[in-house]
mmCIF file of C-alpha atoms in Angstrom:
data_model
loop_
_atom_site.group_PDB
_atom_site.id
_atom_site.type_symbol
_atom_site.label_atom_id
_atom_site.label_comp_id
_atom_site.label_asym_id
_atom_site.label_seq_id
_atom_site.Cartn_x
_atom_site.Cartn_y
_atom_site.Cartn_z
ATOM 1 C CA MET A 1 21.988 -0.899 0.805
ATOM 2 C CA SER A 2 18.366 0.185 1.901
ATOM 3 C CA ARG A 3 17.921 2.302 5.052
ATOM 4 C CA LEU A 4 15.269 1.317 7.247
ATOM 5 C CA LEU A 5 14.205 3.389 10.442
ATOM 6 C CA VAL A 6 11.696 1.536 12.829
ATOM 7 C CA VAL A 7 9.609 2.765 15.186
ATOM 8 C CA ASP A 8 8.207 1.007 17.739
ATOM 9 C CA ASP A 9 8.535 1.577 22.037
ATOM 10 C CA ASP A 10 9.579 -2.474 22.417
ATOM 11 C CA VAL A 11 12.669 -2.513 22.612
ATOM 12 C CA GLU A 12 13.756 -5.752 22.875
ATOM 13 C CA LEU A 13 11.832 -6.172 19.553
ATOM 14 C CA CYS A 14 13.530 -3.570 18.313
ATOM 15 C CA GLY A 15 16.834 -5.449 19.156
ATOM 16 C CA LEU A 16 16.054 -8.891 17.856
ATOM 17 C CA LEU A 17 15.105 -6.533 14.322
ATOM 18 C CA GLU A 18 18.316 -5.068 13.892
ATOM 19 C CA GLU A 19 20.310 -8.475 14.299
ATOM 20 C CA TYR A 20 17.882 -9.770 11.863
ATOM 21 C CA LEU A 21 17.563 -7.122 9.384
ATOM 22 C CA ARG A 22 21.602 -6.633 9.604
ATOM 23 C CA ALA A 23 22.133 -10.004 8.118
ATOM 24 C CA GLU A 24 19.678 -9.422 5.623
ATOM 25 C CA ALA A 25 21.443 -6.591 4.198
ATOM 26 C CA PHE A 26 19.530 -3.772 5.537
ATOM 27 C CA THR A 27 20.807 -0.626 7.971
ATOM 28 C CA LEU A 28 18.428 -0.214 10.039
ATOM 29 C CA GLU A 29 17.505 2.580 12.949
ATOM 30 C CA CYS A 30 15.908 2.160 15.441
ATOM 31 C CA VAL A 31 13.262 4.619 17.651
ATOM 32 C CA HIS A 32 11.042 4.576 20.708
ATOM 33 C CA ASP A 33 8.164 7.546 20.526
ATOM 34 C CA GLY A 34 6.091 8.757 18.211
ATOM 35 C CA GLY A 35 7.784 12.465 18.231
ATOM 36 C CA THR A 36 11.514 11.222 17.849
ATOM 37 C CA GLY A 37 10.437 8.380 15.063
ATOM 38 C CA THR A 38 8.084 11.483 12.750
ATOM 39 C CA THR A 39 11.233 13.688 12.680
ATOM 40 C CA ARG A 40 13.850 10.788 11.512
ATOM 41 C CA ALA A 41 10.764 9.710 9.191
ATOM 42 C CA LEU A 42 11.258 12.945 7.793
ATOM 43 C CA SER A 43 14.338 13.833 7.597
ATOM 44 C CA GLY A 44 15.010 12.056 4.427
ATOM 45 C CA GLU A 45 17.733 9.321 5.389
ATOM 46 C CA HIS A 46 15.973 6.311 5.090
ATOM 47 C CA ASP A 47 13.981 4.433 2.413
ATOM 48 C CA LEU A 48 11.005 2.810 4.125
ATOM 49 C CA VAL A 49 9.192 3.400 8.090
ATOM 50 C CA ILE A 50 8.517 0.042 9.472
ATOM 51 C CA LEU A 51 5.913 2.291 12.013
ATOM 52 C CA ASP A 52 3.763 0.470 15.294
ATOM 53 C CA VAL A 53 0.354 1.832 15.953
ATOM 54 C CA MET A 54 0.897 2.033 19.478
ATOM 55 C CA LEU A 55 3.977 4.316 20.518
ATOM 56 C CA PRO A 56 4.289 7.031 23.449
ATOM 57 C CA VAL A 57 3.941 11.041 22.817
ATOM 58 C CA LEU A 58 2.675 10.550 18.886
ATOM 59 C CA ASN A 59 0.306 7.196 18.327
ATOM 60 C CA GLY A 60 1.380 5.715 14.458
ATOM 61 C CA PHE A 61 -1.729 7.022 12.655
ATOM 62 C CA GLU A 62 -0.419 10.975 14.124
ATOM 63 C CA VAL A 63 3.154 10.075 13.196
ATOM 64 C CA LEU A 64 2.223 8.771 9.457
ATOM 65 C CA ARG A 65 -0.686 11.402 8.996
ATOM 66 C CA ARG A 66 2.383 13.823 9.292
ATOM 67 C CA ILE A 67 4.888 11.733 7.403
ATOM 68 C CA ARG A 68 2.855 12.059 4.368
ATOM 69 C CA ALA A 69 2.052 15.639 4.913
ATOM 70 C CA GLY A 70 6.002 16.056 4.329
ATOM 71 C CA SER A 71 6.732 12.671 2.187
ATOM 72 C CA ASN A 72 6.331 9.789 0.635
ATOM 73 C CA ILE A 73 8.493 7.250 1.830
ATOM 74 C CA PRO A 74 6.733 4.454 2.148
ATOM 75 C CA VAL A 75 5.981 3.262 5.630
ATOM 76 C CA LEU A 76 4.834 -0.530 6.669
ATOM 77 C CA MET A 77 2.337 -0.178 9.426
ATOM 78 C CA LEU A 78 2.322 -2.395 12.717
ATOM 79 C CA THR A 79 -1.408 -3.722 13.921
ATOM 80 C CA ALA A 80 -2.775 -5.680 17.234
ATOM 81 C CA ARG A 81 -3.556 -8.845 15.290
ATOM 82 C CA GLY A 82 -7.209 -9.190 13.842
ATOM 83 C CA ASP A 83 -7.776 -5.163 14.788
ATOM 84 C CA GLU A 84 -9.339 -4.604 11.328
ATOM 85 C CA VAL A 85 -10.319 -1.192 12.933
ATOM 86 C CA ASP A 86 -6.206 -0.014 12.657
ATOM 87 C CA ARG A 87 -5.239 -1.369 9.532
ATOM 88 C CA ILE A 88 -8.573 -0.051 7.856
ATOM 89 C CA ALA A 89 -7.016 3.608 9.220
ATOM 90 C CA GLY A 90 -3.528 3.157 8.502
ATOM 91 C CA PHE A 91 -4.393 2.408 4.995
ATOM 92 C CA ALA A 92 -6.771 5.580 5.138
ATOM 93 C CA ALA A 93 -3.676 7.985 6.425
ATOM 94 C CA GLY A 94 -1.296 6.498 3.386
ATOM 95 C CA ALA A 95 0.333 3.351 4.495
ATOM 96 C CA ASP A 96 1.676 0.974 1.855
ATOM 97 C CA ASP A 97 0.885 -2.082 3.878
ATOM 98 C CA TYR A 98 0.624 -3.478 6.915
ATOM 99 C CA LEU A 99 1.505 -6.647 8.961
ATOM 100 C CA PRO A 100 -0.090 -7.737 12.566
ATOM 101 C CA LYS A 101 1.846 -8.690 15.758
ATOM 102 C CA PRO A 102 2.992 -10.919 16.136
ATOM 103 C CA PHE A 103 4.740 -11.573 12.932
ATOM 104 C CA ASN A 104 7.662 -14.003 11.615
ATOM 105 C CA PRO A 105 10.880 -12.375 10.758
ATOM 106 C CA ARG A 106 10.578 -13.756 7.121
ATOM 107 C CA GLU A 107 7.474 -12.664 6.165
ATOM 108 C CA LEU A 108 8.700 -8.741 7.358
ATOM 109 C CA VAL A 109 10.841 -8.845 4.912
ATOM 110 C CA ALA A 110 9.185 -10.347 2.397
ATOM 111 C CA ARG A 111 6.881 -7.356 2.744
ATOM 112 C CA VAL A 112 9.944 -4.820 3.133
ATOM 113 C CA ARG A 113 11.311 -6.438 -0.232
ATOM 114 C CA ALA A 114 8.074 -5.879 -2.072
ATOM 115 C CA ILE A 115 7.711 -2.499 -1.370
ATOM 116 C CA LEU A 116 10.769 -1.119 -2.064
ATOM 117 C CA ARG A 117 10.363 -2.969 -5.105
ATOM 118 C CA ARG A 118 7.293 -1.032 -6.326
ATOM 119 C CA GLN A 119 8.765 2.171 -5.002
ATOM 120 C CA LEU A 120 12.381 1.394 -7.018
ATOM 121 C CA ALA A 121 9.262 1.713 -9.890
ATOM 122 C CA HIS A 122 8.050 4.411 -9.228
ATOM 123 C CA ASP A 123 10.293 6.506 -8.441
ATOM 124 C CA SER A 124 12.656 5.284 -11.593
ATOM 125 C CA VAL A 125 10.388 6.104 -14.220
ATOM 126 C CA ILE A 126 11.283 7.402 -17.849
ATOM 127 C CA PRO A 127 8.161 9.458 -19.606
ATOM 128 C CA SER A 128 7.318 7.844 -22.768
ATOM 129 C CA GLY A 129 3.723 8.010 -24.308
ATOM 130 C CA ASP A 130 2.536 4.459 -23.071
ATOM 131 C CA ILE A 131 -0.924 5.712 -22.423
ATOM 132 C CA LEU A 132 -3.544 3.595 -21.216
ATOM 133 C CA THR A 133 -6.922 5.194 -21.671
ATOM 134 C CA GLU A 134 -10.995 4.159 -20.305
ATOM 135 C CA ASP A 135 -13.630 6.786 -19.718
ATOM 136 C CA ASP A 136 -12.460 9.938 -18.374
ATOM 137 C CA ILE A 137 -9.254 7.940 -17.264
ATOM 138 C CA ALA A 138 -5.957 8.706 -19.104
ATOM 139 C CA ILE A 139 -3.102 6.855 -17.346
ATOM 140 C CA ASP A 140 1.113 7.344 -18.207
ATOM 141 C CA VAL A 141 2.355 4.050 -17.197
ATOM 142 C CA SER A 142 5.651 4.309 -18.191
ATOM 143 C CA GLY A 143 5.115 7.742 -16.218
ATOM 144 C CA ARG A 144 3.197 6.375 -13.597
ATOM 145 C CA SER A 145 0.884 9.225 -13.546
ATOM 146 C CA ALA A 146 -2.735 9.159 -14.274
ATOM 147 C CA ARG A 147 -5.483 11.571 -15.034
ATOM 148 C CA LEU A 148 -9.209 11.858 -14.284
ATOM 149 C CA SER A 149 -11.001 14.447 -16.601
ATOM 150 C CA GLY A 150 -7.882 16.086 -17.261
ATOM 151 C CA HIS A 151 -7.511 16.366 -13.877
ATOM 152 C CA ASP A 152 -4.148 15.088 -11.570
ATOM 153 C CA LEU A 153 -4.983 11.914 -9.385
ATOM 154 C CA ALA A 154 -2.849 11.848 -6.542
ATOM 155 C CA LEU A 155 -2.421 7.816 -6.299
ATOM 156 C CA THR A 156 0.102 5.784 -3.931
ATOM 157 C CA ALA A 157 2.492 3.505 -6.003
ATOM 158 C CA VAL A 158 -0.060 0.486 -4.676
ATOM 159 C CA GLU A 159 -3.226 2.975 -6.144
ATOM 160 C CA PHE A 160 -1.159 3.366 -9.094
ATOM 161 C CA ASP A 161 -0.877 -0.166 -10.113
ATOM 162 C CA LEU A 162 -3.876 -1.422 -8.848
ATOM 163 C CA LEU A 163 -6.008 1.096 -11.708
ATOM 164 C CA VAL A 164 -3.204 -0.178 -14.396
ATOM 165 C CA GLU A 165 -4.412 -3.611 -13.189
ATOM 166 C CA LEU A 166 -7.688 -2.988 -13.704
ATOM 167 C CA VAL A 167 -8.395 -1.030 -15.702
ATOM 168 C CA ARG A 168 -5.953 -2.795 -18.682
ATOM 169 C CA ALA A 169 -8.193 -5.843 -18.126
ATOM 170 C CA ALA A 170 -12.117 -3.115 -18.320
ATOM 171 C CA GLY A 171 -14.922 -5.004 -18.447
ATOM 172 C CA THR A 172 -13.091 -8.599 -17.099
ATOM 173 C CA VAL A 173 -12.995 -9.770 -13.172
ATOM 174 C CA ILE A 174 -9.868 -9.943 -11.907
ATOM 175 C CA SER A 175 -9.209 -12.326 -8.957
ATOM 176 C CA ARG A 176 -8.034 -11.181 -5.397
ATOM 177 C CA GLU A 177 -5.497 -13.325 -5.456
ATOM 178 C CA GLN A 178 -4.074 -12.184 -8.563
ATOM 179 C CA LEU A 179 -4.531 -8.515 -7.791
ATOM 180 C CA THR A 180 -2.888 -9.095 -4.484
ATOM 181 C CA ARG A 181 -0.029 -10.855 -6.844
ATOM 182 C CA LYS A 182 0.345 -8.482 -9.389
ATOM 183 C CA VAL A 183 0.029 -5.068 -7.089
ATOM 184 C CA LEU A 184 1.199 -5.901 -3.230
ATOM 185 C CA ASP A 185 3.771 -8.494 -5.298
ATOM 186 C CA ARG A 186 3.391 -11.771 -2.488
ATOM 187 C CA GLU A 187 0.604 -14.113 -2.456
ATOM 188 C CA LEU A 188 -2.780 -13.643 -0.858
ATOM 189 C CA SER A 189 -2.821 -15.152 3.000
ATOM 190 C CA PRO A 190 -6.066 -16.131 5.138
ATOM 191 C CA PHE A 191 -7.886 -12.729 6.692
ATOM 192 C CA ASP A 192 -5.569 -10.255 4.121
ATOM 193 C CA ARG A 193 -8.142 -7.773 3.029
ATOM 194 C CA SER A 194 -5.160 -5.591 2.435
ATOM 195 C CA ILE A 195 -6.065 -4.981 -1.428
ATOM 196 C CA ASP A 196 -9.473 -4.199 -0.508
ATOM 197 C CA MET A 197 -9.193 -2.283 1.697
ATOM 198 C CA HIS A 198 -6.641 -0.586 -1.683
ATOM 199 C CA VAL A 199 -9.898 -0.932 -3.697
ATOM 200 C CA SER A 200 -12.112 0.964 -1.478
ATOM 201 C CA HIS A 201 -9.698 3.733 -1.160
ATOM 202 C CA LEU A 202 -9.195 3.899 -5.159
ATOM 203 C CA ARG A 203 -12.728 3.876 -5.694
ATOM 204 C CA ARG A 204 -12.972 6.813 -3.325
ATOM 205 C CA LYS A 205 -10.541 8.912 -5.092
ATOM 206 C CA LEU A 206 -11.997 8.130 -8.814
ATOM 207 C CA GLY A 207 -15.589 8.705 -7.500
ATOM 208 C CA PRO A 208 -18.453 7.472 -9.787
ATOM 209 C CA ARG A 209 -18.520 8.527 -13.759
ATOM 210 C CA ALA A 210 -21.187 11.620 -14.805
ATOM 211 C CA GLU A 211 -23.725 9.437 -14.650
ATOM 212 C CA GLY A 212 -23.755 8.164 -11.840
ATOM 213 C CA SER A 213 -22.463 4.645 -12.635
ATOM 214 C CA GLU A 214 -19.791 2.666 -10.313
ATOM 215 C CA ARG A 215 -16.653 2.624 -11.707
ATOM 216 C CA ILE A 216 -14.993 -0.031 -10.093
ATOM 217 C CA ARG A 217 -17.983 -3.359 -8.856
ATOM 218 C CA THR A 218 -17.011 -5.937 -6.134
ATOM 219 C CA ILE A 219 -18.267 -9.276 -8.008
ATOM 220 C CA ARG A 220 -19.315 -11.864 -5.254
ATOM 221 C CA ALA A 221 -16.833 -14.272 -4.581
ATOM 222 C CA ALA A 222 -14.994 -13.546 -7.613
ATOM 223 C CA GLY A 223 -13.111 -10.404 -7.225
ATOM 224 C CA TYR A 224 -13.372 -6.862 -9.008
ATOM 225 C CA VAL A 225 -13.703 -5.645 -12.446
ATOM 226 C CA TYR A 226 -13.463 -2.138 -13.642
ATOM 227 C CA THR A 227 -16.485 -1.561 -15.645
ATOM 228 C CA ARG A 228 -17.567 -0.070 -19.082
ATOM 229 C CA ALA A 229 -20.244 1.947 -19.740
ATOM 230 C CA SER A 230 -21.857 0.057 -22.025
ATOM 231 C CA ARG A 231 -22.073 -2.612 -19.672
ATOM 232 C CA LEU A 232 -22.696 -3.100 -16.267
ATOM 233 C CA ALA A 233 -23.545 -6.494 -15.424
ATOM 234 C CA GLY A 234 -22.562 -9.308 -12.084
ATOM 235 C CA PRO A 235 -24.002 -8.983 -9.374
ATOM 236 C CA THR A 236 -22.282 -7.459 -6.117
ATOM 237 C CA ASP A 237 -20.976 -7.528 -2.543
#
């Protein structure tokens, strides 16, 4: 049984989630303020945190920053519907995914299970020398580590999977739909900008090449491509 921590001050919602998630074979603990949520998230007793943005004592972003300072536990953030600023801030602080309120409980379960599958793959690694290289990037696919010019890249599980998909297809455009399916383990839904935000954060961590060229380009109405230094073509957004 996976152990979930819900940090949300909506007591009625927590009661409904507790009833629904227990029926889906999860164990659940609910707390209702950011201070307690931070303490419980860092206790090491849970497999995933479901974290609301609007909380008393500490807001969700501050809770997430404090969690990330001491733990890599997966965090699914609950945000106001249509508030892209919250989603951008959540991903920047280290959220694994987000779900806008109000939401369908089945969608919540699907997101939770997808995150837990990614985390299991990230944690259960056996270094095997399966190395993928492109430019100055070296990726140990089985060991789930990546290096840039010999230095370790501090990537989230999602960012690592995203880098692998892009580098494996270097020079070829991959659609947002394909990346969402392969990296986030779900179908792309309308107005879902999750994959774009993850790409943006990955770009920032990689930086440009030494000569200044962009590594990951947005191809308008098509998707993303990890460029090869000798083949930089195509209109961008």
